[in-house]
Every structure is written in structure tokens, then in C-alpha cells.
Short mmCIF file of C-alpha atoms in Angstrom, two decimals:
data_model
loop_
_atom_site.label_atom_id
_atom_site.label_comp_id
_atom_site.label_asym_id
_atom_site.label_seq_id
_atom_site.Cartn_x
_atom_site.Cartn_y
_atom_site.Cartn_z
CA MET X 974 7.53 26.62 5.67
CA LEU X 975 4.35 26.36 7.50
CA ILE X 976 5.11 27.55 11.09
CA ARG X 977 2.51 26.21 13.56
CA GLN X 978 2.03 28.56 16.24
CA ALA X 979 1.10 27.93 19.92
CA ASP X 980 -2.28 29.86 19.68
CA ASP X 981 -3.36 27.89 16.53
CA ILE X 982 -6.91 26.86 16.85
CA ARG X 983 -8.27 24.33 14.42
CA PRO X 984 -11.77 24.63 13.29
CA TYR X 985 -12.92 21.40 14.71
CA GLU X 986 -11.66 22.73 18.23
CA ILE X 987 -13.86 25.57 17.85
CA THR X 988 -17.16 23.19 18.03
CA PRO X 989 -17.19 21.82 21.57
CA LYS X 990 -16.81 18.13 21.39
CA SER X 991 -20.12 17.46 23.07
CA LEU X 992 -21.95 19.26 20.41
CA TYR X 993 -20.33 17.25 17.31
CA LEU X 994 -20.73 14.19 19.22
CA GLY X 995 -24.44 14.95 19.81
CA ARG X 996 -24.92 15.89 16.05
CA ARG X 997 -23.05 12.34 15.08
CA GLU X 998 -25.53 10.53 17.28
CA LEU X 999 -28.32 12.50 15.48
CA MET X 1000 -27.10 11.47 12.00
CA THR X 1001 -26.09 8.00 12.62
CA GLY X 1002 -29.44 7.30 14.19
CA GLY X 1003 -31.09 8.97 11.15
CA ILE X 1004 -29.21 7.05 8.58
CA ALA X 1005 -29.02 3.76 10.32
CA ALA X 1006 -31.79 2.16 8.87
CA ALA X 1007 -30.71 3.41 5.06
CA ALA X 1008 -27.32 2.15 5.94
CA LEU X 1009 -28.34 -1.41 6.38
CA ALA X 1010 -29.62 -1.59 2.66
CA MET X 1011 -26.33 -0.19 1.57
CA ALA X 1012 -23.24 -1.90 0.04
CA PRO X 1013 -20.12 -1.68 2.45
CA GLY X 1014 -18.36 1.61 1.71
CA ASP X 1015 -21.40 3.16 -0.18
CA PRO X 1016 -22.27 6.31 1.51
CA ALA X 1017 -25.67 6.48 2.74
CA TRP X 1018 -25.84 10.44 2.74
CA ALA X 1019 -24.48 10.96 -0.96
CA THR X 1020 -26.67 13.51 -2.51
CA ALA X 1021 -26.90 14.44 -6.14
CA LEU X 1022 -25.02 17.28 -7.51
CA GLU X 1023 -25.90 19.45 -10.32
CA ALA X 1024 -22.68 20.23 -12.37
CA ARG X 1025 -22.12 21.64 -15.77
CA LYS X 1026 -19.54 19.80 -18.18
CA GLY X 1027 -15.86 21.43 -17.54
CA PRO X 1028 -12.88 21.41 -19.72
CA PHE X 1029 -10.01 19.06 -20.06
CA SER X 1030 -12.19 15.82 -19.71
CA THR X 1031 -10.96 12.65 -21.06
CA ASP X 1032 -13.30 10.49 -23.15
CA GLU X 1033 -11.25 7.31 -21.87
CA PRO X 1034 -13.71 4.76 -20.15
CA GLN X 1035 -14.57 5.66 -16.72
CA THR X 1036 -13.50 3.37 -13.81
CA ARG X 1037 -16.27 1.49 -12.21
CA ARG X 1038 -17.72 3.45 -9.43
CA ALA X 1039 -17.53 0.67 -7.16
CA ASP X 1040 -13.95 0.25 -7.69
CA VAL X 1041 -13.22 3.84 -7.03
CA LEU X 1042 -15.11 3.51 -3.73
CA SER X 1043 -13.55 0.45 -2.55
CA TYR X 1044 -9.86 0.70 -3.56
CA ASN X 1045 -8.29 3.84 -1.38
CA ASN X 1046 -5.17 5.06 -0.07
CA PHE X 1047 -6.38 7.26 2.92
CA TYR X 1048 -4.03 6.34 5.88
CA GLU X 1049 -6.10 8.12 8.34
CA PHE X 1050 -8.54 5.22 7.86
CA GLY X 1051 -5.87 2.60 7.78
CA SER X 1052 -3.03 1.62 5.51
CA GLY X 1053 -4.85 -1.22 3.70
CA LYS X 1054 -6.75 -0.50 0.43
CA ASP X 1055 -9.98 -1.64 1.76
CA ASP X 1056 -9.56 0.07 5.09
CA PRO X 1057 -11.16 3.60 4.08
CA ALA X 1058 -14.20 1.89 2.72
CA ALA X 1059 -14.71 -0.23 5.86
CA ASN X 1060 -13.90 2.66 8.08
CA ALA X 1061 -14.60 6.01 6.80
CA ALA X 1062 -18.47 6.03 7.36
CA SER X 1063 -17.71 7.18 10.91
CA LEU X 1064 -16.39 10.56 9.87
CA THR X 1065 -18.65 13.57 10.45
CA THR X 1066 -18.49 15.76 7.31
CA ALA X 1067 -21.20 18.19 8.28
CA PRO X 1068 -20.48 20.55 9.79
CA TRP X 1069 -17.13 21.38 7.94
CA SER X 1070 -14.85 24.43 7.75
CA VAL X 1071 -11.92 25.17 6.09
CA GLU X 1072 -9.52 27.67 7.49
CA ILE X 1073 -7.64 29.75 4.96
CA GLY X 1074 -4.84 31.87 6.04
CA GLY X 1075 -1.29 32.85 5.81
CA LEU X 1076 0.01 35.43 3.14
CA VAL X 1077 -3.57 36.69 2.04
CA ALA X 1078 -5.23 39.83 2.13
CA LYS X 1079 -8.58 38.00 3.30
CA PRO X 1080 -7.82 35.15 5.71
CA ALA X 1081 -10.99 33.49 6.85
CA THR X 1082 -12.60 30.42 8.37
CA TYR X 1083 -15.26 29.41 5.77
CA ALA X 1084 -18.27 26.97 6.54
CA LEU X 1085 -18.17 24.48 3.76
CA GLU X 1086 -21.62 26.07 2.42
CA ASP X 1087 -20.12 29.57 2.28
CA LEU X 1088 -16.90 28.28 0.28
CA LEU X 1089 -19.13 26.66 -2.28
CA LYS X 1090 -21.63 29.32 -2.45
CA PRO X 1091 -19.99 31.45 -5.32
CA ALA X 1092 -18.52 28.29 -7.06
CA THR X 1093 -19.90 26.95 -10.28
CA LEU X 1094 -19.71 23.28 -10.03
CA GLU X 1095 -18.14 21.39 -13.09
CA GLU X 1096 -17.76 17.92 -13.98
CA ARG X 1097 -13.88 16.96 -14.92
CA ILE X 1098 -12.92 13.46 -15.95
CA TYR X 1099 -9.32 13.18 -15.03
CA ARG X 1100 -7.14 10.32 -15.16
CA LEU X 1101 -5.60 9.62 -11.75
CA ARG X 1102 -2.31 7.87 -11.48
CA CYS X 1103 -1.13 6.56 -8.31
CA VAL X 1104 2.46 6.37 -7.28
CA GLU X 1105 2.05 2.75 -6.59
CA GLY X 1106 1.69 2.01 -10.32
CA TRP X 1107 -2.09 1.96 -10.83
CA SER X 1108 -4.33 4.32 -12.34
CA MET X 1109 -8.13 5.19 -12.80
CA VAL X 1110 -10.48 7.36 -14.58
CA ILE X 1111 -12.82 9.46 -12.57
CA PRO X 1112 -15.47 11.90 -13.01
CA TRP X 1113 -14.87 14.64 -10.45
CA ILE X 1114 -17.09 17.45 -9.57
CA GLY X 1115 -15.78 20.54 -8.21
CA PHE X 1116 -14.66 24.12 -9.19
CA PRO X 1117 -10.88 25.50 -10.11
CA LEU X 1118 -8.74 26.16 -7.11
CA ALA X 1119 -7.87 29.44 -9.02
CA ASP X 1120 -11.37 30.66 -8.06
CA LEU X 1121 -10.97 30.28 -4.50
CA ILE X 1122 -7.28 31.89 -4.56
CA SER X 1123 -8.56 34.94 -6.30
CA ARG X 1124 -11.22 35.41 -3.45
CA VAL X 1125 -8.84 35.53 -0.60
CA GLU X 1126 -6.29 37.69 -2.46
CA PRO X 1127 -2.87 36.31 -1.94
CA LEU X 1128 -0.16 38.72 -1.21
CA GLY X 1129 2.77 39.25 -3.52
CA SER X 1130 5.05 37.34 -1.23
CA ALA X 1131 2.89 34.30 -1.38
CA LYS X 1132 4.80 31.57 -3.32
CA TYR X 1133 3.18 28.22 -2.29
CA VAL X 1134 0.02 26.79 -1.14
CA THR X 1135 -0.36 24.39 1.80
CA PHE X 1136 -3.19 22.03 2.50
CA GLU X 1137 -3.91 19.88 5.60
CA THR X 1138 -6.22 17.00 6.19
CA LEU X 1139 -8.41 16.63 9.30
CA VAL X 1140 -6.93 15.18 12.61
CA ARG X 1141 -9.63 13.54 14.52
CA PRO X 1142 -8.54 10.23 15.91
CA ASP X 1143 -11.90 9.37 17.43
CA GLU X 1144 -13.24 9.23 13.87
CA MET X 1145 -10.24 8.09 12.18
CA PRO X 1146 -8.81 4.74 13.17
CA GLY X 1147 -5.50 5.22 11.30
CA GLN X 1148 -4.64 8.03 13.80
CA ARG X 1149 -5.08 5.99 16.82
CA GLY X 1150 -3.02 3.05 18.35
CA LEU X 1151 0.35 1.93 18.05
CA PHE X 1152 0.90 1.70 14.36
CA GLN X 1153 0.46 5.07 12.83
CA PRO X 1154 2.15 4.99 9.43
CA LEU X 1155 2.26 8.90 9.00
CA ASP X 1156 2.68 11.95 10.86
CA TRP X 1157 -0.52 13.76 11.24
CA PRO X 1158 -1.80 16.13 9.93
CA TYR X 1159 -1.37 14.89 6.37
CA ARG X 1160 0.25 17.98 4.50
CA GLU X 1161 0.54 18.60 0.91
CA GLY X 1162 1.65 21.64 -1.02
CA LEU X 1163 1.78 23.33 -4.39
CA ARG X 1164 3.57 25.99 -6.10
CA LEU X 1165 1.21 28.95 -6.41
CA ASP X 1166 1.30 28.80 -10.18
CA GLU X 1167 0.50 25.01 -10.12
CA ALA X 1168 -2.47 25.65 -7.71
CA LYS X 1169 -3.71 28.50 -10.12
CA HIS X 1170 -3.64 26.13 -13.11
CA PRO X 1171 -6.78 25.69 -14.79
CA LEU X 1172 -6.62 21.98 -14.35
CA THR X 1173 -6.34 21.97 -10.48
CA ILE X 1174 -9.53 21.67 -9.04
CA LEU X 1175 -11.08 21.35 -5.55
CA ALA X 1176 -13.71 18.52 -5.55
CA VAL X 1177 -16.76 17.98 -3.75
CA GLY X 1178 -18.13 15.07 -5.73
CA MET X 1179 -17.73 12.35 -8.01
CA TYR X 1180 -19.96 10.12 -10.32
CA GLY X 1181 -22.73 13.11 -10.17
CA GLU X 1182 -22.88 12.70 -6.28
CA THR X 1183 -21.13 14.27 -3.25
CA LEU X 1184 -17.95 12.83 -2.43
CA PRO X 1185 -17.83 9.46 -0.44
CA ASN X 1186 -15.89 9.82 2.76
CA GLN X 1187 -13.27 7.37 1.68
CA ASN X 1188 -12.54 9.47 -1.42
CA GLY X 1189 -11.94 12.84 0.73
CA ALA X 1190 -15.30 14.32 1.69
CA PRO X 1191 -16.36 16.79 1.69
CA LEU X 1192 -13.55 18.70 0.10
CA ARG X 1193 -10.46 17.47 -1.61
CA LEU X 1194 -7.63 18.63 -3.95
CA VAL X 1195 -7.32 17.00 -7.70
CA VAL X 1196 -4.10 17.81 -9.29
CA PRO X 1197 -4.24 15.36 -12.35
CA TRP X 1198 -0.73 15.56 -13.52
CA LYS X 1199 0.84 14.59 -10.39
CA TYR X 1200 0.71 11.11 -8.27
CA GLY X 1201 -2.42 10.70 -6.51
CA PHE X 1202 -0.82 11.32 -2.99
CA LYS X 1203 -0.66 15.00 -4.02
CA SER X 1204 -4.46 15.37 -4.34
CA ILE X 1205 -5.06 15.54 -0.41
CA LYS X 1206 -8.18 14.68 0.94
CA SER X 1207 -10.71 16.10 3.50
CA ILE X 1208 -9.06 19.47 3.73
CA VAL X 1209 -9.72 21.72 6.84
CA ARG X 1210 -6.74 24.12 6.15
CA ILE X 1211 -5.26 26.08 3.43
CA ALA X 1212 -2.29 28.42 4.03
CA PHE X 1213 -0.14 30.58 1.70
CA VAL X 1214 3.41 30.68 2.46
CA GLU X 1215 6.68 31.95 0.83
CA ALA X 1216 8.80 28.96 1.15
CA GLN X 1217 8.40 25.64 -0.41
CA PRO X 1218 6.58 23.43 2.50
CA LYS X 1219 7.58 20.24 3.44
CA THR X 1220 5.03 17.55 2.35
CA THR X 1221 4.01 14.43 4.56
CA TRP X 1222 5.31 11.96 2.21
CA GLU X 1223 8.61 13.89 1.44
CA GLU X 1224 9.11 14.12 5.37
CA MET X 1225 8.54 10.28 5.37
CA ALA X 1226 11.18 9.43 2.83
CA SER X 1227 12.39 12.33 1.00
CA HIS X 1228 14.63 10.31 -1.40
CA GLU X 1229 11.46 8.68 -2.49
CA TYR X 1230 8.85 11.28 -2.83
CA GLY X 1231 9.59 14.90 -3.66
CA PHE X 1232 7.81 17.99 -3.45
CA TYR X 1233 6.87 18.03 -7.20
CA SER X 1234 5.78 14.32 -7.63
CA ASN X 1235 4.79 14.82 -11.25
CA VAL X 1236 3.97 11.82 -13.01
CA ASN X 1237 7.07 10.89 -14.90
CA PRO X 1238 7.47 7.63 -16.72
CA GLU X 1239 11.21 8.36 -16.86
CA VAL X 1240 11.79 8.99 -13.23
CA ASP X 1241 11.38 5.77 -11.26
CA HIS X 1242 10.48 5.54 -7.93
CA PRO X 1243 13.71 4.20 -5.98
CA ARG X 1244 12.10 0.83 -5.28
CA TRP X 1245 9.81 0.53 -8.49
CA SER X 1246 9.43 1.43 -12.15
CA GLN X 1247 7.12 4.32 -13.13
CA ALA X 1248 7.25 3.49 -16.49
CA THR X 1249 3.91 1.60 -16.89
CA GLU X 1250 0.71 1.36 -14.84
CA ARG X 1251 -2.20 -0.99 -14.43
CA ARG X 1252 -5.66 0.66 -15.05
CA ILE X 1253 -7.85 -0.35 -12.53
CA GLY X 1254 -10.92 -2.47 -14.23
CA GLU X 1255 -9.13 -2.52 -17.69
CA GLY X 1256 -8.71 -6.02 -19.18
CA SER X 1257 -10.66 -8.88 -17.45
CA GLY X 1258 -9.72 -9.58 -13.83
CA LEU X 1259 -6.35 -11.27 -13.31
CA LEU X 1260 -5.52 -10.68 -16.91
CA ALA X 1261 -5.20 -6.73 -16.38
CA LYS X 1262 -2.47 -5.40 -18.95
CA ARG X 1263 -0.08 -2.68 -18.05
CA ARG X 1264 -0.12 0.46 -20.25
CA PRO X 1265 2.68 2.90 -20.59
CA THR X 1266 2.53 5.84 -18.23
CA LEU X 1267 2.32 9.10 -19.96
CA MET X 1268 4.57 12.06 -19.24
CA PHE X 1269 2.68 14.31 -16.64
CA ASN X 1270 -0.13 11.84 -16.86
CA GLY X 1271 -1.21 12.97 -20.45
CA TYR X 1272 -1.48 16.44 -19.51
CA GLY X 1273 1.86 17.62 -20.76
CA ASP X 1274 0.29 20.18 -23.39
CA GLU X 1275 -1.26 21.92 -20.36
CA VAL X 1276 1.40 22.00 -17.84
CA ALA X 1277 4.68 21.11 -19.31
CA GLY X 1278 5.11 24.87 -19.51
CA LEU X 1279 5.22 25.05 -15.61
CA TYR X 1280 8.37 23.17 -15.44
CA ALA X 1281 10.41 24.83 -18.41
CA GLY X 1282 13.89 24.62 -17.72
CA MET X 1283 13.57 22.60 -14.76
CA ASP X 1284 15.59 19.21 -14.06
CA LEU X 1285 12.71 17.08 -13.48
CA ARG X 1286 15.07 14.21 -12.41
CA ALA X 1287 16.32 16.60 -9.50
CA ASN X 1288 12.82 17.93 -8.72
CA TYR X 1289 11.18 14.74 -8.70
CA MET H 208 13.69 -28.12 2.89
CA GLY H 209 11.34 -30.05 4.91
CA GLY H 210 12.79 -32.92 6.95
CA ARG H 211 16.05 -31.38 7.21
CA PRO H 212 18.01 -31.42 10.58
CA THR H 213 19.57 -28.13 11.58
CA ALA H 214 22.25 -27.60 14.13
CA ASP H 215 19.55 -27.68 16.95
CA ASP H 216 18.63 -31.35 16.00
CA LEU H 217 22.01 -32.84 16.04
CA GLN H 218 21.16 -34.59 19.35
CA SER H 219 17.93 -35.62 18.13
CA PRO H 220 17.97 -36.24 14.47
CA PRO H 221 14.44 -36.14 12.75
CA PRO H 222 12.77 -39.60 13.22
CA ASN H 223 12.60 -40.11 9.26
CA LEU H 224 16.09 -39.40 8.63
CA PRO H 225 17.05 -42.45 6.38
CA HIS H 226 19.49 -45.06 7.95
CA ARG H 227 22.31 -46.56 6.08
CA GLY H 228 21.32 -50.10 5.36
CA GLY H 229 17.91 -49.50 5.16
CA GLY H 230 15.67 -48.05 7.71
CA ALA H 231 11.99 -46.53 7.30
CA ARG H 232 11.88 -45.46 3.69
CA LEU H 233 11.41 -41.61 3.57
CA SER H 234 8.86 -40.95 1.29
CA TRP H 235 8.13 -37.48 -0.49
CA LEU H 236 4.54 -37.48 1.22
CA GLY H 237 4.92 -38.53 4.84
CA PRO H 238 2.00 -39.49 6.99
CA GLY H 239 -0.71 -36.87 7.18
CA SER H 240 0.90 -34.80 4.51
CA TRP H 241 -1.48 -35.13 1.88
CA ALA H 242 -4.08 -33.46 4.27
CA LEU H 243 -1.65 -30.72 4.99
CA TYR H 244 -0.88 -30.36 1.50
CA ALA H 245 -4.50 -29.91 0.64
CA LEU H 246 -5.18 -27.59 3.65
CA GLY H 247 -1.97 -25.59 2.84
CA LEU H 248 -2.71 -24.92 -0.80
CA SER H 249 -6.37 -24.22 -0.04
CA PRO H 250 -5.83 -20.42 0.50
CA GLY H 251 -3.92 -20.05 -2.67
CA VAL H 252 -6.59 -22.12 -4.76
CA TRP H 253 -9.20 -19.97 -3.16
CA THR H 254 -7.75 -16.77 -3.82
CA PHE H 255 -7.23 -17.81 -7.64
CA TYR H 256 -10.79 -18.87 -7.91
CA LEU H 257 -11.80 -15.56 -6.47
CA GLY H 258 -9.88 -13.93 -8.99
CA LEU H 259 -11.21 -15.72 -12.03
CA ASN H 260 -14.70 -14.73 -10.55
CA ASP H 261 -13.85 -11.25 -10.29
CA GLN H 262 -14.22 -11.43 -6.49
CA LEU H 263 -10.81 -9.98 -5.57
CA GLY H 264 -11.95 -6.13 -5.79
CA ALA H 265 -10.59 -3.30 -7.67
CA ASP H 266 -7.07 -4.67 -8.31
CA PRO H 267 -7.33 -8.62 -8.34
CA LEU H 268 -3.98 -9.09 -9.82
CA LYS H 269 -2.18 -7.27 -6.84
CA VAL H 270 -4.32 -9.21 -4.40
CA LEU H 271 -3.48 -12.81 -5.62
CA GLU H 272 0.37 -11.69 -6.06
CA ARG H 273 0.35 -10.36 -2.53
CA THR H 274 -1.71 -13.40 -1.12
CA LEU H 275 0.59 -15.95 -2.62
CA GLY H 276 3.70 -14.17 -1.51
CA LEU H 277 2.44 -13.98 1.92
CA TRP H 278 1.65 -17.53 2.08
CA ALA H 279 5.12 -18.33 1.22
CA LEU H 280 6.32 -16.27 3.93
CA ARG H 281 3.94 -17.74 6.36
CA PHE H 282 5.00 -21.45 5.75
CA LEU H 283 8.69 -20.36 6.04
CA VAL H 284 7.89 -19.09 9.52
CA ILE H 285 5.78 -22.04 10.31
CA GLY H 286 8.68 -24.23 9.27
CA LEU H 287 11.20 -22.28 11.19
CA ALA H 288 9.19 -22.44 14.26
CA VAL H 289 9.08 -26.40 14.32
CA THR H 290 12.13 -26.83 16.35
CA PRO H 291 11.85 -23.82 18.62
CA LEU H 292 8.28 -25.21 19.46
CA ARG H 293 9.70 -28.45 20.41
CA LYS H 294 12.28 -27.18 22.39
CA ILE H 295 10.08 -24.94 24.45
CA GLY H 296 8.04 -27.98 25.27
CA GLY H 297 5.34 -27.48 22.51
CA PRO H 298 4.18 -30.07 20.13
CA ASN H 299 6.71 -31.95 17.80
CA LEU H 300 5.77 -31.20 14.26
CA ILE H 301 9.21 -32.38 12.71
CA ARG H 302 7.47 -34.98 10.68
CA TYR H 303 5.65 -32.26 8.88
CA ARG H 304 8.38 -29.69 8.38
CA ARG H 305 9.18 -30.84 4.93
CA THR H 306 5.55 -30.19 4.06
CA PHE H 307 5.78 -26.81 5.50
CA GLY H 308 8.95 -26.04 3.53
CA LEU H 309 7.47 -27.31 0.38
CA LEU H 310 4.36 -25.43 0.78
CA ALA H 311 6.53 -22.30 1.33
CA PHE H 312 8.22 -23.21 -2.16
CA PHE H 313 5.19 -23.78 -4.08
CA TYR H 314 3.60 -20.44 -2.91
CA ALA H 315 6.77 -18.60 -3.90
CA LEU H 316 6.69 -20.39 -7.10
CA PHE H 317 3.22 -19.46 -7.91
CA HIS H 318 3.98 -15.94 -6.40
CA VAL H 319 7.23 -15.59 -9.08
CA VAL H 320 4.96 -17.07 -11.95
CA VAL H 321 2.12 -14.75 -11.25
CA TYR H 322 4.77 -11.79 -11.35
CA VAL H 323 6.44 -12.79 -14.35
CA VAL H 324 3.41 -13.85 -16.41
CA LEU H 325 0.36 -12.04 -15.34
CA ASP H 326 1.80 -8.81 -13.67
CA GLN H 327 4.86 -8.14 -16.23
CA GLY H 328 3.05 -10.03 -19.12
CA LEU H 329 6.21 -11.92 -19.94
CA ASP H 330 7.95 -8.69 -20.72
CA VAL H 331 11.52 -9.95 -20.27
CA SER H 332 13.07 -6.56 -20.47
CA ALA H 333 10.97 -5.29 -17.73
CA ILE H 334 11.51 -8.32 -15.67
CA VAL H 335 15.15 -8.12 -16.07
CA ALA H 336 15.44 -4.35 -15.35
CA ASP H 337 13.14 -5.00 -12.34
CA ILE H 338 15.54 -7.66 -10.87
CA VAL H 339 18.62 -5.61 -11.40
CA LYS H 340 17.39 -2.24 -10.50
CA ARG H 341 14.96 -2.90 -7.73
CA PRO H 342 16.36 -4.08 -4.26
CA TYR H 343 13.30 -5.51 -3.24
CA ILE H 344 12.61 -7.55 -6.46
CA THR H 345 16.45 -8.63 -6.20
CA ILE H 346 15.85 -9.80 -2.65
CA GLY H 347 12.84 -11.38 -3.25
CA MET H 348 14.25 -13.33 -6.32
CA VAL H 349 17.23 -14.24 -4.04
CA ALA H 350 14.78 -15.78 -1.76
CA PHE H 351 13.06 -17.90 -4.34
CA LEU H 352 16.30 -19.01 -6.00
CA ILE H 353 17.61 -20.32 -2.66
CA LEU H 354 14.28 -22.25 -2.14
CA VAL H 355 14.63 -24.14 -5.55
CA PRO H 356 17.59 -26.37 -4.44
CA LEU H 357 16.11 -26.98 -1.22
CA ALA H 358 12.84 -28.07 -2.70
CA VAL H 359 14.60 -30.16 -4.88
CA THR H 360 16.69 -31.82 -2.40
CA SER H 361 13.55 -32.50 -0.04
CA ASN H 362 13.24 -36.35 -0.80
CA ALA H 363 15.04 -39.25 0.53
CA THR H 364 16.85 -40.06 -2.61
CA MET H 365 18.74 -36.68 -2.51
CA ILE H 366 19.32 -36.62 1.39
CA ARG H 367 21.08 -40.10 0.79
CA ARG H 368 22.88 -38.87 -2.35
CA LEU H 369 24.27 -35.64 -0.34
CA GLY H 370 24.83 -37.26 2.67
CA GLY H 371 23.36 -35.72 6.05
CA HIS H 372 25.98 -33.36 6.95
CA ALA H 373 26.19 -31.85 3.22
CA TRP H 374 22.54 -32.02 3.19
CA GLN H 375 22.01 -30.18 6.51
CA ARG H 376 24.65 -27.51 5.60
CA LEU H 377 22.67 -26.74 2.18
CA HIS H 378 19.41 -26.52 4.17
CA ARG H 379 20.67 -24.15 6.65
CA TRP H 380 20.18 -21.47 3.68
CA VAL H 381 16.61 -21.47 4.40
CA TYR H 382 17.56 -19.02 7.16
CA LEU H 383 18.72 -16.42 4.70
CA ALA H 384 15.80 -17.20 2.29
CA ALA H 385 13.22 -16.31 5.17
CA ALA H 386 15.20 -13.22 6.25
CA ALA H 387 15.20 -12.19 2.36
CA GLY H 388 11.22 -12.93 2.23
CA ALA H 389 10.52 -10.89 5.13
CA LEU H 390 12.90 -7.93 4.00
CA HIS H 391 11.24 -8.17 0.46
CA PHE H 392 7.87 -7.68 2.13
CA ILE H 393 8.69 -4.64 4.16
CA MET H 394 10.51 -3.02 1.27
CA LEU H 395 7.58 -3.19 -1.22
CA LEU H 396 5.43 -1.06 1.06
CA LYS H 397 5.27 2.65 1.20
CA THR H 398 5.42 2.64 4.77
CA VAL H 399 5.80 -0.25 7.47
CA THR H 400 2.64 -1.89 8.22
CA PHE H 401 1.75 -3.96 11.42
CA GLU H 402 1.51 -7.04 9.54
CA ALA H 403 5.01 -6.41 7.63
CA ALA H 404 6.63 -5.56 10.91
CA PHE H 405 5.02 -8.75 12.51
CA TYR H 406 6.50 -11.27 9.94
CA ALA H 407 10.05 -9.54 10.12
CA ALA H 408 9.84 -9.72 13.89
CA ALA H 409 8.88 -13.44 13.75
CA VAL H 410 11.59 -14.32 11.33
CA ALA H 411 13.79 -12.38 13.42
CA LEU H 412 13.12 -13.91 16.64
CA LEU H 413 12.99 -17.51 15.10
CA LEU H 414 16.67 -16.78 13.61
CA ALA H 415 17.86 -15.61 17.05
CA PHE H 416 16.72 -18.66 18.52
CA ARG H 417 19.21 -20.57 16.44
CA LEU H 418 22.06 -18.33 17.51
CA VAL H 419 21.13 -18.62 21.11
CA GLY H 420 20.90 -22.34 20.75
CA ARG H 421 24.38 -22.66 19.55
CA ARG H 422 25.90 -21.11 22.83
CA PRO H 423 26.54 -23.82 25.44
CA PHE H 424 24.13 -22.38 28.00
CA ASN H 425 24.04 -25.70 29.91
CA PRO H 426 27.35 -27.15 31.04
CA LEU H 427 25.67 -30.36 31.88
CA ARG H 428 24.82 -31.08 28.28
CA ARG H 429 27.49 -32.65 26.40
#
């Protein structure tokens, strides 16, 4: 369990508000003209990223970029599917820092640039299956989380990794007002062996460019064999812990969302079936056909071994 | 369900309730109703049109399905609001109530058709499994099935055949249909949204009005 201490200082608290506000004004001023010409939700500041081809990529047709940018669950920007594209432009993603702590030999707060410096970016084309019953195929750009983990040297007692999303109500409208659907910060977690699995990446881009805000800029997790909500967005904090952490959705409704949340067509969500999914953009418009959902989202050959002997019905 | 009197209307029966021995004939389409049907159905038609032209975003089917369901719920709420509105001194829309009710039914019907044909692709076993195993679908289906006999009896012939009292009792089932519809909406979401909470509160308030209305508050009445 991640115990929050009273003297916790978040990275964004270290930067004085006046400073980052000032920077934001500069940025918005600079991009205002460019933004006028952009489609809604299309990030003005996207820059091209160099990446070599990585392993595990599927050759299935990729989901249209416009759909991936406009159909999002990112409750910090609102609970509607189109809220993130409409609201995420206000998020300042530079400067960005990630605090890495807990049971590690080298705890540190990294500026994003320093975190990325030793990383070799790869393109990984993965299936993404949302717990709601839809799926996409997305060409991510990122690097294995395992690389970062080995750099910070987890202690022998570290068994789990926890992640937290940014809390910044003045830039994230879903974190303001009366109807806040979740308890912030959004928290996720993986078992250490899941985190170190070669399929698990930290992504900084997609479709050859830096991540749009609504897709979790500037740094997000991608765990392709688990339901999409495990792939936490806009990470500001990573911690190594001994006990299995409580995740946001698990705390929200533990009988519906478990810690593991592996894609599993045989274990239904209590309120809906997980046997099939609608692949976004497949078929034409209203005639979208359902397709069978694959065990571990089709990554069973790679990850089934992680759960050998485990009852996946009990550990949903 | 339009045009049905409720407990609240006993002292003031709807103006178009048929009288024995021939009064004003209650037509299926009352005055002004054509315009209301056209207006009421236009959001559904428009959404369907957008869907055909790939203008509904990444998951057009879901948008169509949700929009139709939401309009069914909206017209149920509007229909339930007619009597309270009149009682608190608002306009008397009783002559349109049947239209509101039938619009709710049509939207519910389109919603179910889209679910069965486009969403589930007529996969009978998946649909039956959904209805049996998923409480939110069970509840939604109950709401729809309640609306069917109400829609079928929303005409003068059926009112006459059933008799005012039996017809009235039958149409009180709309209370359950609306409650089930609101619950169905809340239950299909991952978290309770403002929108879903709004409709649940509206239905709860309108049903509570009926309960309060039954109490003899005013000893001078009756």
C-alpha cells in the first residue's frame, strides 16, 4: 500500500504557480495562431519523433488517428468520450517531472528530458481493449518500462509498482466542481514482474508524433494485455512498494474492477459481457461488427506464464 | 400512454376523454400533434442521418444507441411532468401528453431495434444472455415491455374498450417504466454522471409528486 506522508511534495508544487502560469501564458500566446488552423483536439505542439521499429507489433489495420484523438476516457478532463479532446489543450506538459521513489536504491525526481535521455524510442503497434467493450490498434512510441526500472534499482522487498496521474484542477476541468467521478489522483499499479515484462512500455508518442494531451501526454503507461484503464496517463509519480496497492477503479467498485484487470473474454464485467468487442472504425459506420475478444487481448503467448496457477476468475 | 388520466386527474378528467354516447372523437393524432411528432422525432432522425454519413465520431453505433435511449427517457420525463406542471400553475399540456408518451415509446423501440440488430447483430444467444445476466439490460427491457401495452392502448378505441378505470390503472405502469429507464441509464455507466443523476432525480421528483398528491392535504377539497 502506498502510504502518503504529510511532507510529500509533488513536483508541480515545487514549481511556483506564478512561474508555470507565466510559462503557460507564453505558450498559449505562441501557439494561438497555429491553433486557429487546427482541427479540434489536434495538438498544436505535436512534434515528430524518431523511433525504430520495436518487437511485438501487430500488422492489423491501425485505428484512424482522428478516432484515437477524439474518443478517449480521461476523466480528469470530463467523463464524456469527447471531453478530453475538447478540454485537454489547457494542460501544460512542459516542464514535466516524474518522481520515482519508494523501495528503490536511487529515488529521484526526473525532469522528463532526463528520463528520456537514455531511452531508445521504439514503435510498438498494440491492440488496446477498453473495459467498456471497444478496441483500437495504436502505433505507440515509447520504451520498455523495464529499462527505467533497472536504472532506479528496486530493492529486493519491492513487489509492486504504483503510478499516479497529475492533479491540477485549474487545468483539468474534471477535477473541479461538484460532480467529480473519481477520487484523485488517478492511481494504478502493476506487479513488479508485469511492470518488467517486455510488452510493458512507457509511451511518449503515437502515430510518429509526441502524445496528444488527451492521450496521456507527456508520459503514459501502455500494458496491452490489460484493460485500457490500467494504462495510466500523464504520469507524475512512480513508486515501488511491498504490498499490492489499491487502484482507483478498484476503490471505486472493487467487485467490478480488480487489481489485475487482464483482458479475459471468459470473465464478464458484472454488468456487461466481455466476450466480444467493437473495433473502432472497423466495418462502415453504423454497421460495426463485433469481434470475439481474445484471452489476454491476444498476448497470451507472451504473458500467460505470469499467471500460471492463478485463478483468473478470482483475480479479475 | 398519452392521454391517460392518472390519480391526479380524477377531479379534472382530460378534455379529450371519450364520453359514452358520443362526445368529441379521440383521434390518434390530436390537434397540433403532427407538428409535435415531427419535432419530437427529428433528433433521432438527425442522429441516424449523421450516423449514415460517418459524422458521429469514433463509435457511431454507441452514439446512436445512447441518443435514442436518452430521448425515450426525456419524453417519459416530459410526459410525467404534464400533470405536476399544470398543478403548480404552469401551462396545461394534457392534450399533448399522449404524443409525449408515444414519442417515448417510439424512441425506446428504435433503441431496442438498434441494440438487437446493429449492436448485437441479431445474435439471439448473446441477446438472451444479456437480458438474463445483465441487470441493467433486464431493467431496460422491462421498461420497454411495459411501454408496449401502453402504446397499443393509446387510442380512443382501446380506452373505450377497456373502460376509463381499467385503462387508467394500466397506464399507471408508466411510473415503473420511467423509474426503470432512469435506473437503466445509471447502471450502464462506469460512474454516475451529472446527466444520469439529473434524469434519476427528475423521475424521482415527478413520482414523489404523485405520492404527495394522494395525501389529503387540503381538508376543504372533497
